[in-house]
Coordinates of C-alpha atoms and ligand atoms in Angstrom, one line a residue:
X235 CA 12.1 14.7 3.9
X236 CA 9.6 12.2 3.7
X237 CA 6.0 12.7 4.3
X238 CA 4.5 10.1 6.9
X239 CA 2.2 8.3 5.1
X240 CA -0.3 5.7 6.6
X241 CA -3.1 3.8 4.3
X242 CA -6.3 1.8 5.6
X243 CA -6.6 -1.5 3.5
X244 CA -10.1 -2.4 4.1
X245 CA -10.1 -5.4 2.0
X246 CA -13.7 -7.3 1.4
X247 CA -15.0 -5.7 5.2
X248 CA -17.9 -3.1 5.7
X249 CA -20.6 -2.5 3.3
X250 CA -21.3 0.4 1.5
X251 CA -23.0 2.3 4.2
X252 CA -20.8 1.2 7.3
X253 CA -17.7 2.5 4.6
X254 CA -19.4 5.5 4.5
X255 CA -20.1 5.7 8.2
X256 CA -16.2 5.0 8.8
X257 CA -14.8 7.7 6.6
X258 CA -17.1 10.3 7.4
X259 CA -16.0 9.8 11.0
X260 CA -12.6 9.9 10.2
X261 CA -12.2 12.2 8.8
X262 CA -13.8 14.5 11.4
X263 CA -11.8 12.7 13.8
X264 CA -8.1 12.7 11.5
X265 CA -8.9 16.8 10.8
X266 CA -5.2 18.3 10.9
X267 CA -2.9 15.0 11.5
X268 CA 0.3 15.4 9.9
X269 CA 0.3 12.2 8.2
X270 CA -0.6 11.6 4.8
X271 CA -4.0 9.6 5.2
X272 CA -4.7 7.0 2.6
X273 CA -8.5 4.4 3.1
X274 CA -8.9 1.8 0.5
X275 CA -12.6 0.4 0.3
X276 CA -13.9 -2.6 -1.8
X277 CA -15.2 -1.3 -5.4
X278 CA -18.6 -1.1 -4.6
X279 CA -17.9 1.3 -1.6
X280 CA -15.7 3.2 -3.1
X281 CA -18.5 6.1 -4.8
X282 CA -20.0 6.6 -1.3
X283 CA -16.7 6.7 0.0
X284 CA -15.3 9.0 -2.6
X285 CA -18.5 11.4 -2.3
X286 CA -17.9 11.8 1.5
X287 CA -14.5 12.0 1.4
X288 CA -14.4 15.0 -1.1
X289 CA -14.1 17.6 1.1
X290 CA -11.4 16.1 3.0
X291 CA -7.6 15.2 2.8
X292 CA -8.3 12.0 2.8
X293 CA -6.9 9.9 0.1
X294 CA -9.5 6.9 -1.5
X295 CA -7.7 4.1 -3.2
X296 CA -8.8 1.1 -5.0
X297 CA -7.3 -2.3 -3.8
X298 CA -6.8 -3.6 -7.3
X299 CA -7.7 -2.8 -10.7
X300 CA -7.2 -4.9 -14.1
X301 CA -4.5 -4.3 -16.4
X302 CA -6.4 -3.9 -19.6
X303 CA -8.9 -0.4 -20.3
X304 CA -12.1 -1.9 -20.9
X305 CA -13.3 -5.0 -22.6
X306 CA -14.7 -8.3 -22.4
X307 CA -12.9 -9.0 -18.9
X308 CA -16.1 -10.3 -16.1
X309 CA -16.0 -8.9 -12.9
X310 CA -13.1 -6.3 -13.2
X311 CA -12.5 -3.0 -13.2
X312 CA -10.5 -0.3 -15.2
X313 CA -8.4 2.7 -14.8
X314 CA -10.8 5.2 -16.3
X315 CA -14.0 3.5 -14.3
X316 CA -12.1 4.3 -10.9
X317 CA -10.3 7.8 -11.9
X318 CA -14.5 8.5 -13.3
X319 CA -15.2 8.4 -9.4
X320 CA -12.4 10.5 -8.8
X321 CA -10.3 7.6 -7.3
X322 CA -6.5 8.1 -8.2
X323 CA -4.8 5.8 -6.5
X324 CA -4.6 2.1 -6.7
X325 CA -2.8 -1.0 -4.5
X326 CA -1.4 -3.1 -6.5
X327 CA 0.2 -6.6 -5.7
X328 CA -1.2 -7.4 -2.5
X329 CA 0.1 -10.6 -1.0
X330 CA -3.6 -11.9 -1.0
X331 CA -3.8 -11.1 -4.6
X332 CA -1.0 -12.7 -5.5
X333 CA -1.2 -16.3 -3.3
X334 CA -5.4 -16.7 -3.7
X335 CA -5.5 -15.0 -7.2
X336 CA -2.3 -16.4 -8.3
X337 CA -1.1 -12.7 -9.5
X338 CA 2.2 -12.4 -11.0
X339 CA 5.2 -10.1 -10.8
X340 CA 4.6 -9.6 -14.7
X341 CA 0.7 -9.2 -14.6
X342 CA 1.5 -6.8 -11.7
X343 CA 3.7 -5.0 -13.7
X344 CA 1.2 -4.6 -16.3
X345 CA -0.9 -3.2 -13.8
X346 CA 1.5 -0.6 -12.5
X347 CA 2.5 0.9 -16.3
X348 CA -1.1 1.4 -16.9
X349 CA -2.0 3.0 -13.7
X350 CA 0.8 5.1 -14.4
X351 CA -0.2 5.7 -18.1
X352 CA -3.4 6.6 -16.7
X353 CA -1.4 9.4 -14.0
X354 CA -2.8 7.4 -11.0
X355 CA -0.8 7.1 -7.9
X356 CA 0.6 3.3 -7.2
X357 CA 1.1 1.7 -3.5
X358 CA 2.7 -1.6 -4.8
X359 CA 2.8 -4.1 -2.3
X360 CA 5.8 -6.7 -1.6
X361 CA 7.0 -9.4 0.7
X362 CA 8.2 -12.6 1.4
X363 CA 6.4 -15.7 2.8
X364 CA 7.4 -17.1 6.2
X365 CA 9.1 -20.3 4.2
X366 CA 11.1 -17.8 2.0
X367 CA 12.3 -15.9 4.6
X368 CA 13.5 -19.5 6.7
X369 CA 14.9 -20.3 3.6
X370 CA 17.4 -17.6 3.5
X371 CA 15.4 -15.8 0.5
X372 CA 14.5 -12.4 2.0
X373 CA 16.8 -10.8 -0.6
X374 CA 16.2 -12.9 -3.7
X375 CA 12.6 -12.4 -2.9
X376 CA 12.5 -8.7 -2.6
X377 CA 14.6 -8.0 -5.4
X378 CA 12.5 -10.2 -7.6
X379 CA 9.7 -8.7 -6.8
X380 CA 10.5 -4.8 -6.9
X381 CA 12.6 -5.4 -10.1
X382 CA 9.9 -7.2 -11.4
X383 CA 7.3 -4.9 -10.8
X384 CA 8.7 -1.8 -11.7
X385 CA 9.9 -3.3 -14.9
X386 CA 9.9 0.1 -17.3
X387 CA 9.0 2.6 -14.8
X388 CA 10.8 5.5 -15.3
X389 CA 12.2 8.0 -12.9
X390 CA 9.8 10.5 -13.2
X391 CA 7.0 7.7 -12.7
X392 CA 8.4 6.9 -9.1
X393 CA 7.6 10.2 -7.5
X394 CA 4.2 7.9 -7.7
X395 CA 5.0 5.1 -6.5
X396 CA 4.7 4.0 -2.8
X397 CA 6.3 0.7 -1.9
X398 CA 4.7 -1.4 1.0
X399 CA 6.9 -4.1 2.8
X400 CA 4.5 -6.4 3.9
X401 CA 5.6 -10.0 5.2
X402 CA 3.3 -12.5 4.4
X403 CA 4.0 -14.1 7.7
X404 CA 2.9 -11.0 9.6
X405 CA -0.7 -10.5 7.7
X406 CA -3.4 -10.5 9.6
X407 CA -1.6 -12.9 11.8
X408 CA -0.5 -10.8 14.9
X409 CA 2.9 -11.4 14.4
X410 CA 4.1 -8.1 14.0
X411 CA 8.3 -7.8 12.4
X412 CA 10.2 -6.5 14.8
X413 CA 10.7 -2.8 14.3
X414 CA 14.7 -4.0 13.7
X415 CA 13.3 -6.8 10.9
X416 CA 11.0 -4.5 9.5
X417 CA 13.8 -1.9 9.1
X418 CA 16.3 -4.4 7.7
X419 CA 14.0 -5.1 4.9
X420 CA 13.1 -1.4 4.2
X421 CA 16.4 -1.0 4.1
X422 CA 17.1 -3.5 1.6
X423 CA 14.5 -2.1 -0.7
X424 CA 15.7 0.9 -0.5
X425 CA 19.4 -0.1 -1.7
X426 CA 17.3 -2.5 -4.4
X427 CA 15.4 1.1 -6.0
X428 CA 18.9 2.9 -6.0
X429 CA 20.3 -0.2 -7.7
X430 CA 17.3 0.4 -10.1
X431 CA 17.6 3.7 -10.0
X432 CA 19.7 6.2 -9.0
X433 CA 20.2 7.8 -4.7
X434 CA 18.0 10.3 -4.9
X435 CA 15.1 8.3 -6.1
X436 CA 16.2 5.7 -3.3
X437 CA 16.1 8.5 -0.7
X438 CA 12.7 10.1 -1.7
X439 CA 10.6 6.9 -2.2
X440 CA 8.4 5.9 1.0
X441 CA 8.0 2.5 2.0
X442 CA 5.9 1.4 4.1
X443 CA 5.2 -1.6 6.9
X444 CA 1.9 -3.2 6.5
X445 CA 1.6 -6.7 8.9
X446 CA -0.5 -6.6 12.2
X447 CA 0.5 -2.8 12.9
X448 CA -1.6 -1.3 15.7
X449 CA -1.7 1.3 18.4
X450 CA 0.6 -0.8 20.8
X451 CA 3.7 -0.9 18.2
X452 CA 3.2 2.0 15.3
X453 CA 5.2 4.4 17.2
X454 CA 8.2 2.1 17.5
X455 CA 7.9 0.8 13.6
X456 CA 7.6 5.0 12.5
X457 CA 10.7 5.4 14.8
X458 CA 12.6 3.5 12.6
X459 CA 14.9 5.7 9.7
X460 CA 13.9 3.4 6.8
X461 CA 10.1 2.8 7.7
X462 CA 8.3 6.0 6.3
X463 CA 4.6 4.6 6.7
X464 CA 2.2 1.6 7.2
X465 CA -0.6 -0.5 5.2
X466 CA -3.3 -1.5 7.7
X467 CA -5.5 -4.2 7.5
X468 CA -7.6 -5.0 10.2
X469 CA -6.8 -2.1 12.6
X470 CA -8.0 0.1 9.6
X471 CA -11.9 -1.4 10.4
X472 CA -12.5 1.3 13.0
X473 CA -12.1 4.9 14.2
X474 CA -10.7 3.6 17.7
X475 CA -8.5 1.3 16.3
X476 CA -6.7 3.4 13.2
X477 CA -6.5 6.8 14.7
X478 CA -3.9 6.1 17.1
X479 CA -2.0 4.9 14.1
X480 CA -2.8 7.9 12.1
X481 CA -1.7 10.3 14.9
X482 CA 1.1 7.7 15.5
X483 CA 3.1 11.3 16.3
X484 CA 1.2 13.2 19.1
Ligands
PEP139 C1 -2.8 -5.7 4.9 O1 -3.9 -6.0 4.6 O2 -2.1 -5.2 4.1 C2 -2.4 -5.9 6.3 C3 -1.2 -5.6 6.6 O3 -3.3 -6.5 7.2 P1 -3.2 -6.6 8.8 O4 -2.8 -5.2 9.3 O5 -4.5 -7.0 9.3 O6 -2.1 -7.5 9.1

C-alpha cells in the first residue's frame, strides 16, 4: 500500500520570514491529514523553516544540493550542511534545473548516490518537454532519464527514492495532463523501475504528478491507480491554495 504523499516545491518564492509564516500555519492547519506532507523552501529559508517545523510531521526538503561534500564549489551547498539543519530530504533533477542550469542525467546521478551515501531521502524529478512528447519520445525520454539517474542505486536505496512525473509542458503553465496522460506515464515508469529492478520494487515506489495540480483537479489525478502523490509548485505558495491538495481525501 502506498502512502499518499504530496510535496510543496516552493522554488525561489517567499522570504525567510513569509516561509516561516507559511509552514507554521500549515502545519496547524494539515494537523492529522493522512497524506505524507513534504514543503521544500529555498536554502536560506530552510533553518527557520526547519526550526518551526520540528514539532510537526511535516517533512522539509532542499530543492537541490551539489554532488561533491564540501570544497571550493561558490554558491552551493552540501549533504552534511543541509542534514546539519536536520534537513533529510532533497529534490533532485527538477526540470528547471536541468533546462536553465543545464543539469545532466549523469551530474544528477551523482547527486542521487551521494544523497543516498549520506542516508537522505531523494524525490528525483522527471519528464519530457512538450516537443519530445510531439515527437513520439515520451518513452525514450523517460527511460533515459530514470535509467540514467538511478545508475547504481541499489534495491535497498529505493525504499528512498520518490519519483516525480512532471511534464515540462505542464509546469507552471496551467496545462494540467489529463489524469488518463498522467497515468499512462506513471505507468510507464513504473514498468521502467521493474525493468530496473525487480515487481516488488515497481509496486512499492511512489510516483508522483507535479504540473499545475490544484484544488479543482488533485482529486481526479490521486484517483488514478499509478499516481501515488503530487509535486506542487505554485499552488504550494499558500495555505488556501495547498491544503485542499493535502486533504485531497476528505
Ligand atoms: C513544480 O515546480 O514542480 C511544479 C509542478 O510547478 P507548478 O505546480 O506551478 O506547475
Amino acid at each position: 500500500m502506498r502512502r499518499a504523499y504530496i510535496a510543496g516545491n516552493w522554488k525561489m518564492n517567499l522570504t525567510p520570514s513569509e516561509g516561516v509564516k507559511l509552514a507554521k500555519e500549515l502545519a496547524e492547519a494539515a494537523k492529522g491529514c493522512s497524506a505524507k506532507v513534504m514543503v521544500a523552501p529555498n536554502f536560506v529559508t530552510l533553518p527557520g523553516v526547519a526550526e518551526a517545523l520540528k514539532d510537526s510531521d511535516i517533512i522539509v526538503a532542499a530543492q537541490n544540493m551539489n554532488d561533491h561534500t564540501s570544497g571550493a564549489f561558490t554558491g552551493e551547498v552540501a549533504p552534511a550542511m543541509l542534514k546539519d539543519l536536520g534537513i533529510n530530504t532533497v529534490i533532485l533533477g527538477h526540470s528547471e534545473r536541468r533546462a536553465i542550469y543545464g543539469e545532466s542525467d549523469a551530474l544528477i546521478n551523482s547527486k542521487v548516490l551521494l544523497a543516498l551515501e549520506e542516508g537522505m531521502d531523494v524525490v528525483l524529478c522527471i519528464g519530457e518537454t512538450l516537443e519530445e512528447r510531439e515527437g513520439g519520445k515520451l518513452e525514450e525520454v523517460l527511460s533515459r532519464q530514470v535509467t540514467e539517474g538511478l545508475k547504481n542505486v541499489t534495491e535497498q536505496q529505493m525504499a528512498k527514492i520518490t519519483l516525480a512525473y512532471e511534464p515540462v509542458w505542464a509546469i507552471g503553465t496551467g496545462k494540467t495532463a489529463s489524469p488518463e496522460d498522467a497515468d499512462g506515464a506513471h505507468a510507464l515508469v513504473r514498468s521502467i523501475i521493474e525493468k530496473l529492478f525487480n515487481k516488488t520494487v515497481a509496486e512499492e515506489t511512489i510516483i508522483q504528478y507535479g504540473g499545475s495540480v490544484k484544488a479543482a483537479n488533485v482529486k481526479e489525478l490521486m484517483a488514478k491507480e499509478n499516481i501515488d502523490g503530487a509535486l506542487v509548485g505554485g499552488a504550494s505558495l499558500s495555505v488556501e491554495k495547498f491544503l485542499p491538495i493535502v486533504t485531497f481525501d476528505k
